[in-house]
Amino acid sequence: MPPAHFAITEILIVLSSLYSIILLKERKEFFALIGVALIGVAASIGAIRFGIHASNTIVQLNQILGIYSGLTCIGLISIQMAYNMQWKYIYKILLGILIVSLIVSIVWPKQFIFNLILTWSIISILIIINYPNNNFVQKFLRGLTMSILLFGFLTLRKNGLLTEFFGPSTSFHLYHIIIAIWIFAITSLIKKPHI
């Protein structure tokens, strides 16, 4: 059974999610709100798993929600940005692709889930650097900020490239801190641009 301190950074994600949900609700950015709420729910279940009770049902629910809430959130963030930029057809196409992505990832999870998360992460980065009213440096910084989740996913999650270097416990906490920072950052990153 993993140590109880694993719940600490899960709670950090929950708090970051709650903060973002409040702001996203005020701005009526409901695609992003749903995505962040799903990550918040997954982290809440993770906090219960590590801090209070780790039944097989809770463990499985946390693992499944952890993966699918991440994929769904990145997709919904991309859709929200396209919607905010008034890409009327593109955001609808992205919504359709996200639904297909989720179906494919449920039917063939081992073959596609990793690639789908990578693909949606890249889509979100490409959309954020296309936000108008930004110079090259701002576009670069926005893309860099959006990509921290992808960086964490590739390097610090379980079996990531740097997991052995940091060790499983430190990697777990660093990855969850990155998720919390990303959730906090996207709230201002994806604001509707002045078109």
CSV table of N, CA and C in Angstrom, one decimal, residues 31-189:
chain,number,residue,atom,x,y,z
A,31,PHE,N,-16.6,24.2,-21.3
A,31,PHE,CA,-15.8,23.0,-21.7
A,31,PHE,C,-14.7,22.8,-20.8
A,32,ALA,N,-13.9,23.9,-20.5
A,32,ALA,CA,-12.8,23.8,-19.6
A,32,ALA,C,-13.2,23.5,-18.2
A,33,LEU,N,-14.3,24.0,-17.8
A,33,LEU,CA,-14.8,23.8,-16.4
A,33,LEU,C,-15.0,22.3,-16.2
A,34,ILE,N,-15.7,21.6,-17.2
A,34,ILE,CA,-15.9,20.2,-17.1
A,34,ILE,C,-14.6,19.4,-17.1
A,35,GLY,N,-13.7,19.8,-17.9
A,35,GLY,CA,-12.4,19.1,-17.9
A,35,GLY,C,-11.7,19.2,-16.6
A,36,VAL,N,-11.6,20.4,-16.0
A,36,VAL,CA,-10.9,20.6,-14.8
A,36,VAL,C,-11.7,19.9,-13.6
A,37,ALA,N,-13.0,19.9,-13.7
A,37,ALA,CA,-13.8,19.2,-12.7
A,37,ALA,C,-13.5,17.7,-12.7
A,38,LEU,N,-13.3,17.1,-13.8
A,38,LEU,CA,-13.0,15.7,-13.9
A,38,LEU,C,-11.7,15.4,-13.3
A,39,ILE,N,-10.7,16.3,-13.5
A,39,ILE,CA,-9.4,16.0,-12.9
A,39,ILE,C,-9.5,16.2,-11.3
A,40,GLY,N,-10.3,17.2,-10.9
A,40,GLY,CA,-10.6,17.4,-9.5
A,40,GLY,C,-11.2,16.2,-8.8
A,41,VAL,N,-12.2,15.6,-9.5
A,41,VAL,CA,-12.8,14.4,-9.0
A,41,VAL,C,-11.8,13.2,-8.9
A,42,ALA,N,-11.0,13.1,-10.0
A,42,ALA,CA,-10.0,12.0,-9.9
A,42,ALA,C,-9.0,12.2,-8.8
A,43,ALA,N,-8.6,13.4,-8.6
A,43,ALA,CA,-7.7,13.7,-7.5
A,43,ALA,C,-8.3,13.5,-6.1
A,44,SER,N,-9.6,13.9,-6.0
A,44,SER,CA,-10.3,13.6,-4.7
A,44,SER,C,-10.4,12.2,-4.4
A,45,ILE,N,-10.6,11.3,-5.4
A,45,ILE,CA,-10.6,9.9,-5.2
A,45,ILE,C,-9.2,9.4,-4.9
A,46,GLY,N,-8.2,10.0,-5.5
A,46,GLY,CA,-6.8,9.7,-5.1
A,46,GLY,C,-6.5,10.1,-3.7
A,47,ALA,N,-7.0,11.2,-3.2
A,47,ALA,CA,-6.7,11.6,-1.9
A,47,ALA,C,-7.4,10.6,-0.9
A,48,ILE,N,-8.6,10.2,-1.2
A,48,ILE,CA,-9.3,9.2,-0.4
A,48,ILE,C,-8.5,7.9,-0.4
A,49,ARG,N,-8.0,7.5,-1.6
A,49,ARG,CA,-7.3,6.2,-1.8
A,49,ARG,C,-6.0,6.2,-0.9
A,50,PHE,N,-5.2,7.3,-1.0
A,50,PHE,CA,-4.0,7.3,-0.3
A,50,PHE,C,-4.1,7.8,1.2
A,51,GLY,N,-5.1,8.6,1.5
A,51,GLY,CA,-5.2,9.1,2.8
A,51,GLY,C,-6.1,8.4,3.8
A,52,ILE,N,-7.2,7.8,3.2
A,52,ILE,CA,-8.2,7.3,4.1
A,52,ILE,C,-8.5,5.8,3.9
A,53,HIS,N,-8.8,5.4,2.6
A,53,HIS,CA,-9.2,4.0,2.4
A,53,HIS,C,-8.8,3.6,1.0
A,54,ALA,N,-8.1,2.5,0.9
A,54,ALA,CA,-7.6,2.0,-0.4
A,54,ALA,C,-8.2,0.6,-0.7
A,55,SER,N,-9.5,0.6,-0.9
A,55,SER,CA,-10.2,-0.7,-1.3
A,55,SER,C,-9.8,-0.9,-2.8
A,56,ASN,N,-10.0,-2.1,-3.3
A,56,ASN,CA,-9.8,-2.4,-4.7
A,56,ASN,C,-10.6,-1.5,-5.6
A,57,THR,N,-11.8,-1.2,-5.2
A,57,THR,CA,-12.7,-0.4,-6.0
A,57,THR,C,-12.2,1.0,-6.1
A,58,ILE,N,-11.7,1.6,-5.0
A,58,ILE,CA,-11.2,2.9,-5.0
A,58,ILE,C,-9.9,3.0,-5.8
A,59,VAL,N,-9.1,2.0,-5.7
A,59,VAL,CA,-7.8,2.0,-6.4
A,59,VAL,C,-8.1,2.0,-7.9
A,60,GLN,N,-8.9,1.1,-8.4
A,60,GLN,CA,-9.3,0.9,-9.8
A,60,GLN,C,-9.9,2.2,-10.3
A,61,LEU,N,-10.9,2.8,-9.5
A,61,LEU,CA,-11.5,4.0,-9.9
A,61,LEU,C,-10.6,5.1,-10.1
A,62,ASN,N,-9.6,5.2,-9.2
A,62,ASN,CA,-8.6,6.3,-9.2
A,62,ASN,C,-7.7,6.1,-10.4
A,63,GLN,N,-7.3,4.9,-10.7
A,63,GLN,CA,-6.4,4.7,-11.9
A,63,GLN,C,-7.2,5.0,-13.2
A,64,ILE,N,-8.4,4.5,-13.3
A,64,ILE,CA,-9.2,4.8,-14.6
A,64,ILE,C,-9.5,6.2,-14.7
A,65,LEU,N,-10.0,6.9,-13.7
A,65,LEU,CA,-10.3,8.3,-13.7
A,65,LEU,C,-9.1,9.2,-14.0
A,66,GLY,N,-7.9,8.8,-13.4
A,66,GLY,CA,-6.7,9.5,-13.6
A,66,GLY,C,-6.3,9.6,-15.0
A,67,ILE,N,-6.4,8.5,-15.8
A,67,ILE,CA,-6.1,8.5,-17.2
A,67,ILE,C,-7.1,9.2,-18.0
A,68,TYR,N,-8.4,8.8,-17.8
A,68,TYR,CA,-9.4,9.4,-18.7
A,68,TYR,C,-9.8,10.8,-18.4
A,69,SER,N,-9.7,11.2,-17.2
A,69,SER,CA,-9.9,12.6,-16.8
A,69,SER,C,-8.8,13.5,-17.5
A,70,GLY,N,-7.6,13.0,-17.5
A,70,GLY,CA,-6.5,13.8,-18.1
A,70,GLY,C,-6.7,14.0,-19.6
A,71,LEU,N,-7.0,12.9,-20.3
A,71,LEU,CA,-7.3,12.9,-21.7
A,71,LEU,C,-8.5,13.8,-22.0
A,72,THR,N,-9.6,13.7,-21.3
A,72,THR,CA,-10.8,14.5,-21.5
A,72,THR,C,-10.5,15.9,-21.2
A,73,CYS,N,-9.8,16.2,-20.2
A,73,CYS,CA,-9.5,17.6,-19.8
A,73,CYS,C,-8.7,18.3,-20.9
A,74,ILE,N,-7.6,17.7,-21.3
A,74,ILE,CA,-6.8,18.3,-22.4
A,74,ILE,C,-7.6,18.5,-23.6
A,75,GLY,N,-8.4,17.6,-24.0
A,75,GLY,CA,-9.3,17.7,-25.2
A,75,GLY,C,-10.3,18.9,-25.0
A,76,LEU,N,-10.9,19.0,-23.8
A,76,LEU,CA,-11.9,20.0,-23.5
A,76,LEU,C,-11.2,21.4,-23.4
A,77,ILE,N,-10.0,21.4,-22.9
A,77,ILE,CA,-9.3,22.7,-22.9
A,77,ILE,C,-9.0,23.2,-24.3
A,78,SER,N,-8.6,22.3,-25.2
A,78,SER,CA,-8.4,22.6,-26.6
A,78,SER,C,-9.7,23.1,-27.3
A,79,ILE,N,-10.8,22.4,-27.0
A,79,ILE,CA,-12.1,22.9,-27.5
A,79,ILE,C,-12.5,24.2,-27.0
A,80,GLN,N,-12.2,24.5,-25.7
A,80,GLN,CA,-12.5,25.8,-25.1
A,80,GLN,C,-11.8,26.9,-25.8
A,81,MET,N,-10.5,26.6,-26.0
A,81,MET,CA,-9.7,27.7,-26.7
A,81,MET,C,-10.2,28.0,-28.1
A,82,ALA,N,-10.5,26.9,-28.8
A,82,ALA,CA,-11.0,27.1,-30.2
A,82,ALA,C,-12.4,27.9,-30.1
A,83,TYR,N,-13.2,27.5,-29.2
A,83,TYR,CA,-14.5,28.2,-29.0
A,83,TYR,C,-14.2,29.7,-28.6
A,84,ASN,N,-13.3,29.9,-27.7
A,84,ASN,CA,-13.0,31.3,-27.3
A,84,ASN,C,-12.4,32.2,-28.5
A,85,MET,N,-11.8,31.5,-29.4
A,85,MET,CA,-11.3,32.3,-30.6
A,85,MET,C,-12.3,32.3,-31.7
A,86,GLN,N,-13.5,31.9,-31.4
A,86,GLN,CA,-14.6,31.9,-32.4
A,86,GLN,C,-14.3,31.1,-33.7
A,87,TRP,N,-13.6,30.0,-33.5
A,87,TRP,CA,-13.4,29.0,-34.5
A,87,TRP,C,-14.6,28.1,-34.6
A,88,LYS,N,-15.7,28.6,-35.2
A,88,LYS,CA,-17.0,28.0,-35.1
A,88,LYS,C,-17.1,26.5,-35.5
A,89,TYR,N,-16.4,26.2,-36.6
A,89,TYR,CA,-16.5,24.8,-37.1
A,89,TYR,C,-15.4,24.0,-36.5
A,90,ILE,N,-14.2,24.6,-36.2
A,90,ILE,CA,-13.1,23.8,-35.7
A,90,ILE,C,-13.4,23.3,-34.3
A,91,TYR,N,-14.0,24.1,-33.4
A,91,TYR,CA,-14.3,23.6,-32.1
A,91,TYR,C,-15.3,22.5,-32.1
A,92,LYS,N,-16.3,22.5,-33.1
A,92,LYS,CA,-17.2,21.4,-33.2
A,92,LYS,C,-16.5,20.1,-33.7
A,93,ILE,N,-15.6,20.3,-34.7
A,93,ILE,CA,-14.8,19.2,-35.2
A,93,ILE,C,-14.0,18.6,-34.1
A,94,LEU,N,-13.3,19.5,-33.3
A,94,LEU,CA,-12.5,19.0,-32.2
A,94,LEU,C,-13.4,18.2,-31.1
A,95,LEU,N,-14.6,18.7,-30.9
A,95,LEU,CA,-15.5,18.0,-30.0
A,95,LEU,C,-15.8,16.6,-30.5
A,96,GLY,N,-16.1,16.5,-31.8
A,96,GLY,CA,-16.4,15.2,-32.4
A,96,GLY,C,-15.2,14.3,-32.3
A,97,ILE,N,-14.0,14.8,-32.6
A,97,ILE,CA,-12.7,14.0,-32.5
A,97,ILE,C,-12.5,13.6,-31.1
A,98,LEU,N,-12.8,14.4,-30.1
A,98,LEU,CA,-12.6,14.0,-28.7
A,98,LEU,C,-13.5,12.9,-28.3
A,99,ILE,N,-14.8,12.9,-28.8
A,99,ILE,CA,-15.7,11.8,-28.5
A,99,ILE,C,-15.2,10.5,-29.1
A,100,VAL,N,-14.7,10.6,-30.4
A,100,VAL,CA,-14.1,9.4,-31.0
A,100,VAL,C,-12.9,8.9,-30.3
A,101,SER,N,-12.1,9.9,-29.8
A,101,SER,CA,-10.8,9.5,-29.1
A,101,SER,C,-11.2,8.8,-27.8
A,102,LEU,N,-12.2,9.3,-27.1
A,102,LEU,CA,-12.6,8.6,-25.9
A,102,LEU,C,-13.1,7.2,-26.2
A,103,ILE,N,-13.9,7.0,-27.2
A,103,ILE,CA,-14.4,5.7,-27.6
A,103,ILE,C,-13.3,4.8,-27.9
A,104,VAL,N,-12.4,5.3,-28.8
A,104,VAL,CA,-11.2,4.4,-29.2
A,104,VAL,C,-10.4,4.0,-27.9
A,105,SER,N,-10.2,5.0,-27.0
A,105,SER,CA,-9.3,4.7,-25.8
A,105,SER,C,-10.0,3.8,-24.9
A,106,ILE,N,-11.3,3.7,-24.9
A,106,ILE,CA,-12.1,2.7,-24.0
A,106,ILE,C,-12.0,1.3,-24.7
A,107,VAL,N,-12.2,1.3,-26.0
A,107,VAL,CA,-12.2,0.0,-26.7
A,107,VAL,C,-10.8,-0.6,-26.8
A,108,TRP,N,-9.8,0.2,-27.1
A,108,TRP,CA,-8.4,-0.3,-27.2
A,108,TRP,C,-7.5,0.5,-26.3
A,109,PRO,N,-7.6,0.5,-25.0
A,109,PRO,CA,-6.9,1.4,-24.1
A,109,PRO,C,-5.4,1.2,-24.2
A,110,LYS,N,-4.9,0.0,-24.3
A,110,LYS,CA,-3.4,-0.2,-24.3
A,110,LYS,C,-2.8,0.3,-25.5
A,111,GLN,N,-3.5,0.2,-26.6
A,111,GLN,CA,-2.9,0.6,-27.9
A,111,GLN,C,-2.9,2.1,-28.1
A,112,PHE,N,-3.9,2.8,-27.6
A,112,PHE,CA,-4.1,4.2,-28.1
A,112,PHE,C,-4.0,5.2,-27.0
A,113,ILE,N,-4.3,4.9,-25.7
A,113,ILE,CA,-4.4,6.0,-24.7
A,113,ILE,C,-3.2,6.9,-24.6
A,114,PHE,N,-2.0,6.3,-24.6
A,114,PHE,CA,-0.8,7.1,-24.5
A,114,PHE,C,-0.7,8.1,-25.7
A,115,ASN,N,-0.9,7.5,-26.9
A,115,ASN,CA,-0.8,8.3,-28.1
A,115,ASN,C,-1.9,9.4,-28.2
A,116,LEU,N,-3.0,9.1,-27.7
A,116,LEU,CA,-4.1,10.1,-27.7
A,116,LEU,C,-3.8,11.3,-26.7
A,117,ILE,N,-3.2,11.0,-25.6
A,117,ILE,CA,-2.9,12.0,-24.6
A,117,ILE,C,-1.8,12.9,-25.2
A,118,LEU,N,-0.8,12.3,-25.9
A,118,LEU,CA,0.3,13.0,-26.6
A,118,LEU,C,-0.3,13.9,-27.6
A,119,THR,N,-1.2,13.4,-28.4
A,119,THR,CA,-1.8,14.1,-29.6
A,119,THR,C,-2.6,15.3,-29.1
A,120,TRP,N,-3.5,15.1,-28.1
A,120,TRP,CA,-4.3,16.2,-27.5
A,120,TRP,C,-3.4,17.3,-26.9
A,121,SER,N,-2.3,16.8,-26.2
A,121,SER,CA,-1.4,17.8,-25.6
A,121,SER,C,-0.8,18.7,-26.7
A,122,ILE,N,-0.4,18.1,-27.8
A,122,ILE,CA,0.2,18.8,-28.9
A,122,ILE,C,-0.8,19.8,-29.5
A,123,ILE,N,-2.0,19.3,-29.7
A,123,ILE,CA,-3.1,20.1,-30.2
A,123,ILE,C,-3.3,21.4,-29.3
A,124,SER,N,-3.3,21.1,-28.0
A,124,SER,CA,-3.5,22.3,-27.1
A,124,SER,C,-2.4,23.3,-27.2
A,125,ILE,N,-1.2,22.8,-27.3
A,125,ILE,CA,0.0,23.7,-27.5
A,125,ILE,C,-0.1,24.5,-28.8
A,126,LEU,N,-0.5,23.8,-29.8
A,126,LEU,CA,-0.6,24.5,-31.1
A,126,LEU,C,-1.7,25.6,-31.1
A,127,ILE,N,-2.8,25.3,-30.4
A,127,ILE,CA,-3.9,26.3,-30.4
A,127,ILE,C,-3.4,27.5,-29.5
A,128,ILE,N,-2.8,27.2,-28.4
A,128,ILE,CA,-2.5,28.3,-27.5
A,128,ILE,C,-1.4,29.3,-28.1
A,129,ILE,N,-0.5,28.8,-28.9
A,129,ILE,CA,0.4,29.7,-29.6
A,129,ILE,C,-0.2,30.4,-30.7
A,130,ASN,N,-1.4,30.0,-31.1
A,130,ASN,CA,-2.1,30.8,-32.2
A,130,ASN,C,-3.1,31.8,-31.6
A,131,TYR,N,-3.1,32.0,-30.3
A,131,TYR,CA,-3.9,33.0,-29.7
A,131,TYR,C,-3.5,34.4,-30.3
A,132,PRO,N,-4.4,35.2,-30.7
A,132,PRO,CA,-4.0,36.5,-31.3
A,132,PRO,C,-3.5,37.5,-30.2
A,133,ASN,N,-3.1,38.6,-30.7
A,133,ASN,CA,-2.6,39.7,-29.8
A,133,ASN,C,-1.4,39.4,-28.9
A,134,ASN,N,-0.6,38.5,-29.4
A,134,ASN,CA,0.6,38.1,-28.7
A,134,ASN,C,1.8,38.2,-29.6
A,135,ASN,N,2.9,38.7,-29.1
A,135,ASN,CA,4.2,38.7,-29.9
A,135,ASN,C,4.8,37.4,-29.8
A,136,PHE,N,6.0,37.2,-30.5
A,136,PHE,CA,6.6,35.9,-30.5
A,136,PHE,C,7.0,35.4,-29.2
A,137,VAL,N,7.5,36.3,-28.3
A,137,VAL,CA,8.0,35.8,-27.0
A,137,VAL,C,6.8,35.4,-26.1
A,138,GLN,N,5.7,36.1,-26.2
A,138,GLN,CA,4.4,35.7,-25.5
A,138,GLN,C,3.9,34.4,-26.0
A,139,LYS,N,3.9,34.2,-27.3
A,139,LYS,CA,3.5,32.9,-27.9
A,139,LYS,C,4.3,31.8,-27.4
A,140,PHE,N,5.7,32.0,-27.4
A,140,PHE,CA,6.6,31.0,-26.9
A,140,PHE,C,6.3,30.6,-25.4
A,141,LEU,N,6.2,31.7,-24.6
A,141,LEU,CA,5.9,31.4,-23.2
A,141,LEU,C,4.6,30.8,-22.9
A,142,ARG,N,3.6,31.1,-23.7
A,142,ARG,CA,2.3,30.5,-23.6
A,142,ARG,C,2.3,29.0,-24.0
A,143,GLY,N,3.0,28.7,-25.1
A,143,GLY,CA,3.2,27.4,-25.5
A,143,GLY,C,4.0,26.6,-24.5
A,144,LEU,N,5.0,27.2,-23.9
A,144,LEU,CA,5.9,26.5,-22.9
A,144,LEU,C,5.0,26.2,-21.6
A,145,THR,N,4.2,27.2,-21.2
A,145,THR,CA,3.4,26.9,-20.0
A,145,THR,C,2.4,25.8,-20.3
A,146,MET,N,1.8,25.8,-21.5
A,146,MET,CA,0.8,24.8,-21.8
A,146,MET,C,1.5,23.4,-21.8
A,147,SER,N,2.8,23.4,-22.2
A,147,SER,CA,3.5,22.1,-22.4
A,147,SER,C,4.0,21.5,-21.1
A,148,ILE,N,3.9,22.2,-20.0
A,148,ILE,CA,4.4,21.6,-18.7
A,148,ILE,C,3.7,20.3,-18.4
A,149,LEU,N,2.4,20.2,-18.7
A,149,LEU,CA,1.7,18.9,-18.4
A,149,LEU,C,2.3,17.8,-19.3
A,150,LEU,N,2.5,18.1,-20.5
A,150,LEU,CA,3.1,17.1,-21.4
A,150,LEU,C,4.5,16.7,-20.9
A,151,PHE,N,5.3,17.7,-20.5
A,151,PHE,CA,6.6,17.4,-19.9
A,151,PHE,C,6.5,16.4,-18.7
A,152,GLY,N,5.6,16.8,-17.8
A,152,GLY,CA,5.4,15.9,-16.6
A,152,GLY,C,4.9,14.5,-17.0
A,153,PHE,N,4.0,14.5,-18.0
A,153,PHE,CA,3.5,13.2,-18.4
A,153,PHE,C,4.6,12.3,-19.0
A,154,LEU,N,5.5,12.9,-19.7
A,154,LEU,CA,6.6,12.1,-20.4
A,154,LEU,C,7.7,11.7,-19.4
A,155,THR,N,7.9,12.5,-18.4
A,155,THR,CA,9.1,12.3,-17.6
A,155,THR,C,8.8,11.8,-16.2
A,156,LEU,N,7.8,12.2,-15.5
A,156,LEU,CA,7.6,12.0,-14.1
A,156,LEU,C,6.5,11.0,-13.7
A,157,ARG,N,5.5,10.8,-14.6
A,157,ARG,CA,4.5,9.9,-14.3
A,157,ARG,C,5.1,8.5,-14.1
A,158,LYS,N,4.3,7.5,-13.6
A,158,LYS,CA,4.8,6.2,-13.5
A,158,LYS,C,5.4,5.7,-14.8
A,159,ASN,N,6.6,5.2,-14.7
A,159,ASN,CA,7.4,4.7,-15.8
A,159,ASN,C,7.8,5.8,-16.8
A,160,GLY,N,7.8,7.0,-16.3
A,160,GLY,CA,8.3,8.2,-17.1
A,160,GLY,C,9.8,8.1,-17.3
A,161,LEU,N,10.3,9.0,-18.1
A,161,LEU,CA,11.7,9.0,-18.4
A,161,LEU,C,12.6,9.3,-17.2
A,162,LEU,N,12.1,10.1,-16.3
A,162,LEU,CA,13.0,10.5,-15.1
A,162,LEU,C,12.5,9.8,-13.8
A,163,THR,N,11.6,8.9,-13.9
A,163,THR,CA,11.1,8.3,-12.6
A,163,THR,C,12.2,7.6,-11.9
A,164,GLU,N,13.1,6.9,-12.6
A,164,GLU,CA,14.2,6.2,-11.9
A,164,GLU,C,15.2,7.1,-11.3
A,165,PHE,N,15.4,8.3,-11.9
A,165,PHE,CA,16.3,9.3,-11.4
A,165,PHE,C,15.8,9.9,-10.1
A,166,PHE,N,14.6,10.2,-10.0
A,166,PHE,CA,14.0,10.8,-8.8
A,166,PHE,C,13.5,9.8,-7.8
A,167,GLY,N,13.2,8.6,-8.3
A,167,GLY,CA,12.5,7.6,-7.4
A,167,GLY,C,11.0,7.8,-7.5
A,168,PRO,N,10.3,6.7,-7.3
A,168,PRO,CA,8.9,6.7,-7.5
A,168,PRO,C,8.1,7.7,-6.6
A,169,SER,N,8.5,7.9,-5.3
A,169,SER,CA,7.8,8.8,-4.4
A,169,SER,C,7.9,10.2,-4.8
A,170,THR,N,9.2,10.6,-5.1
A,170,THR,CA,9.4,12.0,-5.5
A,170,THR,C,8.8,12.3,-6.8
A,171,SER,N,8.9,11.4,-7.8
A,171,SER,CA,8.3,11.5,-9.1
A,171,SER,C,6.8,11.7,-9.0
A,172,PHE,N,6.2,10.9,-8.2
A,172,PHE,CA,4.7,11.0,-8.0
A,172,PHE,C,4.4,12.4,-7.5
A,173,HIS,N,5.1,12.9,-6.5
A,173,HIS,CA,4.7,14.3,-6.0
A,173,HIS,C,5.0,15.4,-7.0
A,174,LEU,N,6.2,15.3,-7.7
A,174,LEU,CA,6.5,16.3,-8.7
A,174,LEU,C,5.5,16.3,-9.8
A,175,TYR,N,5.1,15.1,-10.3
A,175,TYR,CA,4.1,15.1,-11.3
A,175,TYR,C,2.8,15.7,-10.9
A,176,HIS,N,2.4,15.4,-9.7
A,176,HIS,CA,1.1,16.0,-9.2
A,176,HIS,C,1.2,17.5,-9.0
A,177,ILE,N,2.4,18.0,-8.6
A,177,ILE,CA,2.6,19.4,-8.4
A,177,ILE,C,2.5,20.1,-9.8
A,178,ILE,N,3.1,19.4,-10.8
A,178,ILE,CA,3.0,20.0,-12.2
A,178,ILE,C,1.5,20.0,-12.7
A,179,ILE,N,0.8,19.0,-12.4
A,179,ILE,CA,-0.7,19.0,-12.7
A,179,ILE,C,-1.4,20.2,-12.1
A,180,ALA,N,-1.1,20.4,-10.8
A,180,ALA,CA,-1.8,21.5,-10.1
A,180,ALA,C,-1.4,22.8,-10.6
A,181,ILE,N,-0.1,23.0,-11.0
A,181,ILE,CA,0.4,24.3,-11.5
A,181,ILE,C,-0.3,24.5,-12.9
A,182,TRP,N,-0.3,23.4,-13.7
A,182,TRP,CA,-0.9,23.5,-15.0
A,182,TRP,C,-2.4,23.9,-14.9
A,183,ILE,N,-3.1,23.3,-14.0
A,183,ILE,CA,-4.5,23.7,-13.9
A,183,ILE,C,-4.7,25.1,-13.5
A,184,PHE,N,-3.8,25.6,-12.5
A,184,PHE,CA,-3.8,27.0,-12.1
A,184,PHE,C,-3.5,27.9,-13.3
A,185,ALA,N,-2.5,27.5,-14.1
A,185,ALA,CA,-2.0,28.4,-15.2
A,185,ALA,C,-3.0,28.5,-16.3
A,186,ILE,N,-3.7,27.4,-16.6
A,186,ILE,CA,-4.6,27.4,-17.8
A,186,ILE,C,-5.8,28.3,-17.6
A,187,THR,N,-6.1,28.6,-16.3
A,187,THR,CA,-7.2,29.5,-16.1
A,187,THR,C,-7.0,30.9,-16.7
A,188,SER,N,-5.8,31.3,-16.6
A,188,SER,CA,-5.5,32.6,-17.2
A,188,SER,C,-5.0,32.5,-18.7
A,189,LEU,N,-4.4,31.3,-19.0
A,189,LEU,CA,-3.9,31.1,-20.4
A,189,LEU,C,-5.0,31.1,-21.4
